[in-house]
């Protein structure tokens, strides 16, 4: 399917690896020029070079922590005039409700709620002026069904979801859509980071811990960054202009919900 977005420009945050890279690759495959971001410059340059070589699009890199105000200023400067924004950052650490203090919440809110809001606030006006734009926020299945150990993530991402619910309806009249893409379990470093402690706690191997977790997913496997990226690119396509303010689960059926 021709996504109809060749020649457009996108900022994809936190995209040297994992789900962000999956989104960058799928957008590049559709002919979209990119601004890619991550903290580690070496992995970011390697990812950008792989995208350029595979798809022949222009890729600019901005190595910085997108959750800081200084980092946001850097990516916003590089991304002036983009048509597409994909927000993403690392997720907060797991823990227990009684462990977290105010500073932990502020860090989580900064990373997973206030950063995407700041990027939208800076880049939506350019999209509105052009009468066309797409925003996809990478959030989590935890906004539909809580993951108890990820209370910081549950809280911050649900706050972003509430913001998007209203804001998407304010920008839709200008041809700009905002939607959230909700990953379930995907085979990335983040999944390994969560599987590792479980394996250790149960005295089993990482592979065994992964197999146990995969067995809880109706699709009986982890998702891939490529599949996730394809879903993101579709939400950024010409065909998705009537999809507004939605929360699309990409989880192999793992979130047990009727709607
Ligand atoms: P990942 O494989 O660990 O990749 C994270 C990417 O983000 C890397 O490129 C990393 O590069 C970059 N990054 C992290 N923090 C950053 C920051 N502060 N500023 C700029 N770049 C940053 O993670 P993932 O699995 O793709 O997860 C992406 C998001 O989806 C996370 O928020 C995660 O919690 C959420 N999620 C993932 C899953 C899953 O199963 N994978 C499920 C639900 C939700 P640097 O380290 O070099 O910065």
XYZ file of N, CA and C and ligand atoms in Angstrom:
825
model
N 0.844 -1.202 0.000
C 0.000 0.000 0.000
C 0.879 1.252 0.000
N 0.579 2.192 -0.892
C 1.304 3.466 -0.885
C 0.742 4.317 0.254
N 1.578 4.664 1.200
C 1.091 5.420 2.362
C 0.854 6.891 2.035
N 1.336 7.340 0.892
C 1.050 8.701 0.439
C 1.790 9.777 1.210
N 2.920 9.425 1.834
C 3.656 10.407 2.645
C 5.101 10.586 2.176
N 5.432 10.089 1.010
C 6.798 10.266 0.471
C 7.090 11.760 0.371
N 8.289 12.150 0.790
C 8.696 13.558 0.728
C 8.354 14.345 1.973
N 7.576 13.738 2.883
C 7.299 14.442 4.145
C 8.498 14.262 5.075
N 8.450 14.984 6.215
C 9.580 14.964 7.160
C 9.058 14.628 8.547
N 9.775 13.770 9.253
C 9.319 13.333 10.580
C 10.416 13.453 11.615
N 10.025 13.805 12.834
C 10.904 13.657 14.002
C 10.495 12.376 14.718
N 11.433 11.462 14.876
C 11.166 10.239 15.639
C 12.108 10.244 16.841
N 11.539 10.426 18.036
C 12.350 10.517 19.255
C 12.750 9.115 19.726
N 13.864 9.050 20.429
C 14.328 7.792 21.043
C 14.306 6.663 20.023
N 15.095 6.847 18.943
C 14.921 5.953 17.794
C 16.202 5.250 17.336
N 17.183 5.097 18.228
C 18.376 4.352 17.792
C 18.178 2.853 17.925
N 17.138 2.451 18.650
C 16.903 1.022 18.917
C 15.412 0.788 19.075
N 15.029 -0.466 19.154
C 13.707 -0.857 19.623
C 12.547 -0.292 18.818
N 11.491 0.085 19.518
C 10.248 0.495 18.867
C 10.423 1.803 18.090
N 11.197 2.734 18.629
C 11.439 4.000 17.934
C 12.136 3.754 16.607
N 13.135 2.871 16.619
C 13.842 2.552 15.373
C 12.890 1.855 14.394
N 12.026 0.989 14.906
C 11.029 0.342 14.038
C 10.168 1.380 13.337
N 9.765 2.419 14.069
C 8.948 3.494 13.475
C 9.767 4.277 12.450
N 11.016 4.598 12.789
C 11.878 5.353 11.860
C 12.058 4.568 10.566
N 12.299 3.274 10.686
C 12.529 2.465 9.486
C 11.273 2.398 8.612
N 10.115 2.234 9.253
C 8.872 2.112 8.467
C 8.532 3.438 7.781
N 8.777 4.556 8.459
C 8.519 5.860 7.833
C 9.503 6.090 6.687
N 10.762 5.727 6.900
C 11.758 5.888 5.835
C 11.393 5.022 4.628
N 10.880 3.831 4.876
C 10.473 2.944 3.779
C 9.340 3.575 2.966
N 8.570 4.464 3.621
C 7.482 5.164 2.925
C 7.985 6.459 2.280
N 9.305 6.704 2.332
C 9.881 7.868 1.648
C 9.925 9.121 2.491
N 9.850 8.975 3.819
C 9.839 10.133 4.721
C 11.274 10.449 5.179
N 11.684 11.718 5.071
C 12.975 12.156 5.618
C 12.847 12.259 7.137
N 13.961 12.033 7.831
C 13.858 11.879 9.285
C 14.801 12.772 10.073
N 14.337 13.141 11.260
C 15.218 13.593 12.333
C 15.153 12.484 13.379
N 16.293 11.851 13.632
C 16.326 10.761 14.627
C 17.064 11.239 15.874
N 16.658 10.686 17.012
C 17.220 11.130 18.296
C 17.456 9.936 19.215
N 18.495 10.034 20.022
C 18.748 9.134 21.155
C 19.876 9.779 21.948
N 20.152 9.256 23.142
C 21.233 9.851 23.930
C 22.608 9.397 23.416
N 22.744 8.121 23.155
C 24.041 7.565 22.736
C 24.317 7.893 21.274
N 25.355 8.733 21.024
C 25.617 9.220 19.662
C 26.045 8.096 18.719
N 26.840 7.155 19.242
C 27.397 6.129 18.350
C 26.296 5.226 17.793
N 25.433 4.725 18.663
C 24.333 3.848 18.210
C 23.375 4.630 17.319
N 23.182 5.913 17.637
C 22.267 6.744 16.837
C 22.811 6.912 15.417
N 24.105 7.215 15.311
C 24.704 7.392 13.974
C 24.627 6.084 13.186
N 24.878 4.973 13.863
C 24.841 3.669 13.173
C 23.423 3.391 12.673
N 22.420 3.690 13.506
C 21.022 3.455 13.106
C 20.654 4.373 11.940
N 21.080 5.640 12.017
C 20.758 6.600 10.956
C 21.397 6.161 9.640
N 22.640 5.695 9.714
C 23.337 5.272 8.492
C 22.633 4.056 7.882
N 22.163 3.144 8.737
C 21.448 1.955 8.230
C 20.140 2.378 7.545
N 19.462 3.363 8.098
C 18.199 3.850 7.506
C 18.479 4.521 6.154
N 19.516 5.367 6.121
C 19.883 6.033 4.847
C 20.210 4.989 3.783
N 21.015 3.997 4.167
C 21.469 2.994 3.188
C 20.281 2.166 2.681
N 19.348 1.856 3.565
C 18.227 0.991 3.165
C 17.185 1.734 2.345
N 16.982 3.025 2.631
C 15.816 3.709 2.045
C 16.149 4.975 1.261
N 17.388 5.429 1.310
C 17.805 6.586 0.516
C 17.157 7.901 0.927
N 16.653 7.983 2.163
C 16.045 9.240 2.633
C 17.100 10.065 3.372
N 16.779 11.364 3.595
C 17.685 12.227 4.366
C 17.445 11.969 5.850
N 18.517 11.793 6.588
C 18.373 11.588 8.037
C 19.312 12.539 8.774
N 18.744 13.356 9.659
C 19.526 14.221 10.542
C 19.487 13.580 11.921
N 20.583 13.662 12.662
C 20.593 13.069 14.003
C 20.779 14.146 15.068
N 20.127 13.944 16.195
C 20.295 14.838 17.343
C 20.526 13.962 18.575
N 21.777 13.891 19.017
C 22.118 13.063 20.169
C 21.911 13.874 21.447
N 20.845 13.567 22.184
C 20.585 14.279 23.437
C 19.508 13.526 24.216
N 19.382 13.896 25.482
C 18.324 13.340 26.330
C 17.057 14.160 26.093
N 16.091 13.549 25.400
C 14.892 14.300 25.005
C 14.001 14.638 26.207
N 14.272 14.040 27.357
C 13.430 14.312 28.527
C 13.886 15.565 29.288
N 15.013 16.159 28.863
C 15.470 17.400 29.507
C 15.034 18.594 28.661
N 14.931 19.746 29.293
C 14.533 20.944 28.537
C 15.574 21.293 27.480
N 16.864 21.113 27.826
C 17.927 21.415 26.855
C 17.826 20.460 25.665
N 17.559 19.181 25.946
C 17.423 18.195 24.869
C 16.231 18.514 23.978
N 15.131 18.885 24.608
C 13.936 19.233 23.816
C 14.226 20.415 22.898
N 14.942 21.407 23.416
C 15.255 22.580 22.588
C 16.068 22.154 21.364
N 17.005 21.218 21.569
C 17.842 20.757 20.448
C 17.015 20.032 19.380
N 16.150 19.101 19.818
C 15.383 18.347 18.803
C 14.350 19.260 18.133
N 13.786 20.188 18.885
C 12.779 21.089 18.304
C 13.433 21.971 17.242
N 14.645 22.431 17.510
C 15.334 23.258 16.518
C 15.581 22.471 15.233
N 16.037 21.228 15.394
C 16.347 20.406 14.212
C 15.072 19.998 13.469
N 13.947 19.987 14.184
C 12.717 19.432 13.608
C 11.729 20.506 13.167
N 12.168 21.768 13.125
C 11.228 22.830 12.709
C 10.572 22.469 11.385
N 9.263 22.596 11.318
C 8.553 22.366 10.053
C 8.241 20.912 9.746
N 8.469 19.990 10.703
C 8.160 18.583 10.389
C 6.653 18.388 10.201
N 6.325 17.360 9.404
C 4.930 17.010 9.150
C 4.456 15.941 10.131
N 5.415 15.193 10.648
C 5.096 14.021 11.468
C 5.961 14.052 12.724
N 5.342 13.756 13.866
C 6.069 13.670 15.146
C 5.759 12.329 15.795
N 6.791 11.573 16.105
C 6.615 10.336 16.888
C 7.346 10.551 18.200
N 6.597 10.596 19.310
C 7.241 10.814 20.605
C 7.538 9.463 21.260
N 8.657 9.434 21.963
C 9.101 8.206 22.614
C 10.230 8.566 23.569
N 10.424 7.776 24.603
C 11.568 7.900 25.519
C 11.619 6.599 26.305
N 12.671 6.392 27.043
C 12.740 5.195 27.875
C 11.626 5.203 28.915
N 11.263 4.004 29.372
C 10.210 3.889 30.382
C 10.786 3.931 31.791
N 9.972 4.323 32.772
C 10.434 4.365 34.170
C 10.717 2.956 34.693
N 11.530 2.868 35.757
C 11.857 1.543 36.318
C 10.672 0.926 37.063
N 10.653 -0.411 37.165
C 9.598 -1.067 37.947
C 9.861 -0.887 39.444
N 8.869 -1.202 40.272
C 9.031 -1.087 41.725
C 7.714 -1.341 42.430
N 7.662 -0.852 43.670
C 6.484 -1.062 44.511
C 5.952 0.313 44.920
N 4.645 0.442 45.052
C 4.028 1.742 45.327
C 4.688 2.469 46.500
N 5.142 1.696 47.502
C 5.693 2.325 48.705
C 7.135 2.805 48.516
N 7.760 2.411 47.375
C 9.156 2.823 47.119
C 9.264 4.235 46.566
N 8.219 4.708 45.902
C 8.369 5.905 45.073
C 8.089 7.178 45.861
N 8.981 8.143 45.704
C 8.745 9.445 46.329
C 8.473 10.491 45.248
N 8.334 11.728 45.673
C 7.949 12.795 44.748
C 8.917 12.907 43.564
N 10.231 12.813 43.870
C 11.215 12.956 42.789
C 11.062 11.870 41.733
N 10.727 10.641 42.172
C 10.527 9.557 41.197
C 9.354 9.889 40.276
N 8.282 10.414 40.872
C 7.120 10.772 40.047
C 7.445 11.919 39.100
N 8.186 12.913 39.593
C 8.532 14.056 38.733
C 9.353 13.569 37.540
N 10.311 12.656 37.797
C 11.132 12.125 36.698
C 10.252 11.402 35.677
N 9.334 10.565 36.175
C 8.465 9.804 35.263
C 7.532 10.728 34.487
N 6.971 11.714 35.183
C 6.072 12.663 34.502
C 6.836 13.465 33.453
N 8.062 13.888 33.794
C 8.882 14.630 32.830
C 9.129 13.790 31.579
N 9.517 12.534 31.787
C 9.920 11.697 30.651
C 8.737 11.270 29.794
N 7.668 10.817 30.438
C 6.622 10.109 29.688
C 5.310 10.868 29.564
N 5.251 12.069 30.126
C 4.063 12.901 29.946
C 4.445 14.308 29.465
N 5.312 15.000 30.226
C 5.568 16.404 29.891
C 6.481 16.571 28.676
N 7.347 15.580 28.415
C 8.188 15.673 27.205
C 7.345 15.591 25.943
N 6.496 14.553 25.779
C 5.674 14.558 24.564
C 4.766 15.773 24.472
N 4.287 16.272 25.601
C 3.430 17.469 25.557
C 4.241 18.678 25.070
N 5.469 18.830 25.558
C 6.313 19.962 25.127
C 6.606 19.878 23.625
N 6.871 18.668 23.133
C 7.183 18.513 21.703
C 5.949 18.819 20.858
N 4.784 18.370 21.314
C 3.554 18.672 20.573
C 3.311 20.177 20.563
N 3.488 20.804 21.728
C 3.222 22.244 21.811
C 4.126 23.013 20.839
N 5.370 22.544 20.698
C 6.314 23.248 19.819
C 6.058 22.966 18.341
N 5.626 21.752 18.004
C 5.594 21.362 16.584
C 4.196 21.331 15.972
N 3.157 21.312 16.814
C 1.794 21.333 16.247
C 1.495 22.619 15.459
N 1.957 23.800 15.904
C 1.612 25.017 15.148
C 2.058 24.955 13.690
N 3.244 24.390 13.421
C 3.725 24.269 12.037
C 2.813 23.357 11.219
N 2.337 22.283 11.842
C 1.438 21.354 11.138
C 0.094 22.037 10.871
N -0.386 22.760 11.855
C -1.674 23.470 11.717
C -1.573 24.491 10.577
N -0.447 25.208 10.504
C -0.263 26.201 9.426
C -0.342 25.549 8.052
N 0.206 24.313 7.962
C 0.212 23.626 6.660
C -1.112 22.929 6.376
N -1.935 22.773 7.429
C -3.205 22.066 7.243
C -3.048 20.566 7.139
N -1.922 20.056 7.610
C -1.687 18.601 7.590
C -0.637 18.259 8.636
N -0.913 17.219 9.412
C 0.097 16.745 10.360
C -0.331 15.449 11.006
N 0.661 14.733 11.514
C 0.403 13.463 12.204
C 1.285 13.392 13.448
N 0.693 13.037 14.571
C 1.459 12.785 15.789
C 1.102 11.394 16.290
N 2.113 10.601 16.577
C 1.902 9.299 17.226
C 2.759 9.290 18.485
N 2.111 9.066 19.609
C 2.842 8.935 20.875
C 2.965 7.458 21.219
N 4.186 7.010 21.463
C 4.378 5.629 21.906
C 4.131 5.608 23.417
N 3.077 4.937 23.827
C 2.770 4.886 25.266
C 2.924 3.435 25.744
N 1.862 2.786 26.172
C 1.980 1.408 26.672
C 0.597 0.817 26.870
N 0.548 -0.509 26.825
C -0.712 -1.188 27.147
C -1.152 -0.857 28.579
N -0.217 -0.366 29.379
C -0.538 -0.084 30.783
C -1.565 1.042 30.941
N -1.828 1.802 29.872
C -2.869 2.834 30.009
C -4.267 2.221 29.896
N -4.366 1.001 29.350
C -5.662 0.334 29.267
C -5.848 -0.629 30.434
N -4.790 -1.281 30.851
C -4.847 -2.229 31.970
C -3.541 -2.089 32.740
N -3.596 -1.714 34.006
C -2.366 -1.377 34.727
C -1.418 -2.568 34.877
N -0.124 -2.252 34.818
C 0.897 -3.264 35.156
C 1.375 -2.856 36.551
N 1.003 -3.631 37.583
C 1.224 -3.162 38.956
C 2.645 -2.706 39.266
N 3.657 -3.409 38.784
C 5.043 -3.025 39.113
C 5.483 -1.766 38.374
N 4.698 -1.335 37.384
C 5.075 -0.147 36.609
C 4.182 1.043 36.960
N 4.006 1.262 38.255
C 3.122 2.335 38.716
C 3.533 3.715 38.209
N 4.847 3.959 38.112
C 5.302 5.266 37.621
C 4.898 5.441 36.162
N 5.036 4.374 35.401
C 4.654 4.404 33.985
C 3.138 4.524 33.849
N 2.399 3.718 34.612
C 0.932 3.781 34.564
C 0.461 5.221 34.776
N 1.047 5.871 35.778
C 0.591 7.214 36.161
C 0.936 8.240 35.087
N 2.190 8.249 34.643
C 2.626 9.275 33.686
C 1.938 9.104 32.334
N 1.851 7.874 31.882
C 1.302 7.656 30.531
C -0.218 7.879 30.509
N -0.873 7.614 31.606
C -2.311 7.879 31.651
C -2.568 9.382 31.623
N -1.673 10.144 32.245
C -1.787 11.607 32.184
C -1.657 12.096 30.750
N -0.684 11.554 30.013
C -0.518 11.931 28.605
C -1.763 11.555 27.800
N -2.321 10.394 28.111
C -3.497 9.915 27.376
C -4.671 10.884 27.551
N -4.833 11.393 28.756
C -5.904 12.357 28.999
C -5.679 13.645 28.221
N -4.426 14.080 28.182
C -4.087 15.304 27.433
C -4.389 15.124 25.946
N -3.993 13.971 25.412
C -4.189 13.709 23.970
C -5.678 13.618 23.641
N -6.450 13.051 24.555
C -7.889 12.888 24.289
C -8.530 14.233 23.967
N -8.177 15.257 24.728
C -8.753 16.580 24.473
C -8.061 17.309 23.336
N -6.722 17.302 23.349
C -5.966 18.099 22.377
C -6.180 17.600 20.950
N -6.297 16.293 20.782
C -6.490 15.740 19.424
C -7.758 16.313 18.796
N -8.741 16.582 19.634
C -9.999 17.139 19.106
C -9.881 18.635 18.817
N -8.915 19.278 19.453
C -8.711 20.714 19.176
C -7.921 20.936 17.889
N -7.063 19.971 17.514
C -6.247 20.183 16.305
C -6.824 19.481 15.079
N -7.773 18.558 15.280
C -8.360 17.822 14.144
C -8.969 18.733 13.082
N -9.586 19.859 13.451
C -10.158 20.728 12.403
C -9.117 21.246 11.418
N -7.830 21.185 11.784
C -6.765 21.713 10.920
C -6.046 20.607 10.144
N -6.640 19.428 10.081
C -6.024 18.340 9.305
C -4.900 17.642 10.045
N -4.827 17.858 11.359
C -3.751 17.269 12.159
C -4.353 16.195 13.074
N -3.780 14.994 13.028
C -4.284 13.942 13.909
C -3.235 13.623 14.981
N -3.723 13.326 16.176
C -2.851 12.820 17.260
C -3.464 11.512 17.738
N -2.657 10.461 17.744
C -3.089 9.165 18.272
C -1.972 8.569 19.111
N -2.320 7.626 19.945
C -1.324 6.927 20.765
C -1.237 5.476 20.305
N -0.023 4.959 20.261
C 0.192 3.560 19.896
C 0.711 2.850 21.144
N -0.006 1.806 21.566
C 0.206 1.192 22.879
C 0.890 -0.170 22.738
N 2.215 -0.226 22.944
C 2.868 -1.530 22.828
C 2.515 -2.454 23.986
N 2.251 -3.717 23.625
C 2.323 -4.781 24.618
C 3.768 -5.246 24.627
N 3.985 -6.522 24.845
C 5.366 -7.004 24.983
C 6.009 -7.181 23.605
N 7.146 -6.500 23.423
C 7.903 -6.576 22.172
C 9.328 -7.000 22.472
N 9.933 -7.653 21.484
C 11.304 -8.155 21.655
C 12.295 -7.015 21.456
N 12.546 -6.255 22.500
C 13.521 -5.153 22.474
C 14.361 -5.227 23.756
N 15.349 -4.336 23.874
C 16.176 -4.305 25.087
C 15.331 -4.043 26.332
N 14.272 -3.232 26.154
C 13.394 -2.909 27.289
C 12.752 -4.196 27.831
N 12.298 -5.066 26.919
C 11.685 -6.329 27.351
C 12.713 -7.183 28.082
N 13.947 -7.212 27.556
C 15.011 -7.976 28.222
C 15.267 -7.437 29.621
N 15.226 -6.086 29.742
C 15.499 -5.469 31.047
C 14.435 -5.878 32.061
N 13.208 -6.103 31.594
C 12.143 -6.512 32.516
C 12.180 -8.025 32.753
N 12.592 -8.799 31.725
C 12.643 -10.258 31.867
C 13.790 -10.689 32.789
N 14.907 -9.944 32.735
C 16.098 -10.332 33.488
C 15.841 -10.539 34.974
N 15.285 -9.533 35.667
C 15.031 -9.694 37.102
C 14.046 -10.826 37.420
N 13.069 -11.054 36.526
C 12.097 -12.142 36.748
C 12.824 -13.480 36.686
N 13.705 -13.626 35.678
C 14.471 -14.869 35.533
C 15.310 -15.118 36.784
N 15.939 -14.040 37.259
C 16.814 -14.148 38.435
C 16.006 -14.556 39.675
N 14.868 -13.880 39.833
C 14.004 -14.115 40.994
C 13.498 -15.563 41.019
N 13.163 -16.104 39.828
C 12.607 -17.452 39.742
C 13.689 -18.516 39.593
N 14.950 -18.090 39.406
C 16.038 -19.043 39.219
C 15.937 -19.794 37.905
N 15.453 -19.112 36.878
C 15.345 -19.731 35.555
C 16.144 -18.892 34.549
N 16.329 -19.441 33.351
C 17.108 -18.704 32.348
C 16.244 -17.592 31.730
N 16.931 -16.677 31.033
C 16.224 -15.580 30.364
C 15.253 -16.155 29.326
N 15.704 -17.196 28.616
C 14.856 -17.821 27.583
C 13.600 -18.409 28.224
N 13.781 -19.058 29.388
C 12.612 -19.655 30.066
C 11.649 -18.566 30.537
N 12.213 -17.469 31.056
C 11.353 -16.370 31.521
C 10.580 -15.786 30.344
N 11.258 -15.664 29.194
C 10.627 -15.118 27.996
C 9.522 -16.052 27.504
N 9.795 -17.359 27.528
C 8.793 -18.343 27.063
C 7.564 -18.300 27.961
N 7.793 -18.137 29.274
C 6.665 -18.049 30.217
C 5.805 -16.829 29.895
N 6.485 -15.701 29.602
C 5.739 -14.468 29.339
C 5.021 -14.551 27.986
N 5.696 -15.149 27.001
C 5.068 -15.288 25.678
C 3.808 -16.146 25.782
N 3.832 -17.128 26.677
C 2.674 -18.024 26.822
C 1.444 -17.287 27.351
N 1.652 -16.106 27.960
C 0.512 -15.330 28.481
C -0.133 -14.466 27.390
N 0.496 -14.413 26.212
C -0.007 -13.565 25.111
C -0.799 -14.450 24.154
N -2.034 -14.076 23.806
C -2.789 -14.910 22.865
C -2.021 -15.230 21.583
N -1.217 -14.301 21.061
C -0.441 -14.574 19.838
C 0.744 -15.501 20.122
N 1.000 -15.806 21.413
C 2.052 -16.733 21.849
C 3.457 -16.330 21.406
N 3.687 -15.040 21.302
C 5.028 -14.547 20.973
C 5.104 -13.071 21.330
N 6.340 -12.570 21.371
C 6.532 -11.134 21.524
C 6.313 -10.460 20.166
N 5.884 -9.204 20.181
C 5.793 -8.424 18.948
C 7.181 -8.030 18.470
N 7.254 -7.567 17.239
C 8.551 -7.123 16.702
C 8.516 -5.610 16.452
N 9.686 -4.963 16.525
C 9.751 -3.531 16.207
C 9.271 -3.251 14.776
N 9.467 -4.196 13.862
C 9.044 -3.987 12.460
C 7.523 -3.895 12.379
N 6.824 -4.802 13.061
C 5.347 -4.763 13.049
C 4.857 -3.470 13.697
N 5.504 -3.107 14.795
C 5.101 -1.894 15.510
C 5.308 -0.666 14.611
N 6.453 -0.635 13.919
C 6.751 0.479 13.026
C 5.737 0.582 11.900
N 5.300 -0.560 11.374
C 4.323 -0.550 10.281
C 2.998 0.045 10.754
N 2.610 -0.287 11.982
C 1.359 0.277 12.527
C 1.507 1.786 12.705
N 2.680 2.212 13.170
C 2.943 3.646 13.347
C 2.888 4.362 12.003
N 3.532 3.793 10.996
C 3.558 4.437 9.672
C 2.149 4.542 9.108
N 1.320 3.526 9.362
C -0.063 3.626 8.873
C -0.786 4.793 9.556
N -0.604 4.940 10.870
C -1.255 6.061 11.575
C -0.740 7.418 11.069
N 0.459 7.425 10.485
C 1.031 8.660 9.938
C 0.680 8.842 8.465
N -0.047 7.902 7.889
C -0.275 7.916 6.437
C -1.438 8.830 6.056
N -1.582 9.028 4.730
C -2.738 9.779 4.212
C -4.033 9.057 4.568
N -3.977 7.729 4.662
C -5.197 6.931 4.845
C -5.774 7.042 6.248
N -5.000 7.578 7.186
C -5.423 7.585 8.588
C -5.949 8.947 9.043
N -6.332 9.783 8.089
C -6.738 11.152 8.433
C -8.013 11.264 9.245
N -8.798 10.170 9.309
C -10.064 10.216 10.055
C -9.940 9.457 11.387
N -8.714 9.052 11.726
C -8.455 8.366 13.004
C -7.914 9.429 13.963
N -8.702 9.789 14.949
C -8.393 10.942 15.811
C -8.506 10.552 17.295
N -7.458 10.788 18.038
C -7.513 10.627 19.494
C -7.680 9.193 19.959
N -7.173 8.248 19.151
C -7.366 6.837 19.501
C -6.154 6.273 20.241
N -6.389 5.172 20.934
C -5.341 4.449 21.644
C -5.297 3.046 21.076
N -4.358 2.821 20.147
C -4.322 1.540 19.437
C -3.372 0.565 20.145
N -3.958 -0.507 20.660
C -3.152 -1.554 21.293
C -2.431 -2.354 20.223
N -1.135 -2.580 20.441
C -0.342 -3.436 19.537
C 0.285 -4.472 20.456
N -0.488 -5.515 20.765
C -0.106 -6.370 21.897
C -0.400 -7.855 21.708
N -0.695 -8.278 20.480
C -0.958 -9.705 20.266
C -2.150 -10.221 21.049
N -3.032 -9.309 21.462
C -4.206 -9.712 22.250
C -3.931 -9.801 23.740
N -2.744 -9.359 24.142
C -2.319 -9.536 25.534
C -3.132 -8.783 26.578
N -3.748 -7.676 26.176
C -4.562 -6.910 27.128
C -5.988 -7.443 27.034
N -6.455 -8.070 28.092
C -7.715 -8.821 28.033
C -8.911 -7.884 28.207
N -9.337 -7.308 27.075
C -10.416 -6.314 27.094
C -11.402 -6.616 25.981
N -12.657 -6.271 26.182
C -13.633 -6.401 25.097
C -13.508 -5.221 24.127
N -13.304 -4.022 24.663
C -13.173 -2.839 23.797
C -11.927 -2.047 24.180
P 14.558 0.154 24.002
O 14.689 -0.998 23.071
O 15.296 0.140 25.289
O 14.989 1.465 23.157
C 14.899 2.705 23.732
C 15.406 3.752 22.735
O 15.144 5.022 23.277
C 16.901 3.699 22.484
O 17.165 4.152 21.176
C 17.427 4.696 23.517
O 18.720 5.159 23.153
C 16.354 5.754 23.424
N 16.174 6.563 24.629
C 15.888 6.113 25.879
N 15.782 7.144 26.721
C 15.987 8.269 25.986
C 16.021 9.632 26.303
N 15.826 10.045 27.557
N 16.256 10.530 25.311
C 16.465 10.115 24.047
N 16.452 8.821 23.690
C 16.220 7.912 24.653
O 13.040 0.427 24.401
P 11.699 0.018 23.625
O 11.333 -1.382 23.984
O 11.822 0.386 22.209
O 10.642 0.942 24.388
C 10.251 2.209 23.911
C 9.149 2.739 24.835
O 8.027 1.852 24.782
C 9.575 2.819 26.297
O 9.006 3.950 26.901
C 8.979 1.570 26.898
O 8.717 1.693 28.269
C 7.686 1.457 26.093
N 7.163 0.084 26.104
C 7.905 -0.939 25.612
C 7.383 -2.227 25.634
C 8.174 -3.419 25.120
O 7.758 -4.551 25.312
N 9.289 -3.217 24.450
C 6.109 -2.447 26.160
C 5.371 -1.378 26.641
C 5.925 -0.110 26.620
P 19.734 5.757 24.261
O 19.717 4.813 25.408
O 21.050 5.850 23.564
O 19.176 7.091 24.605
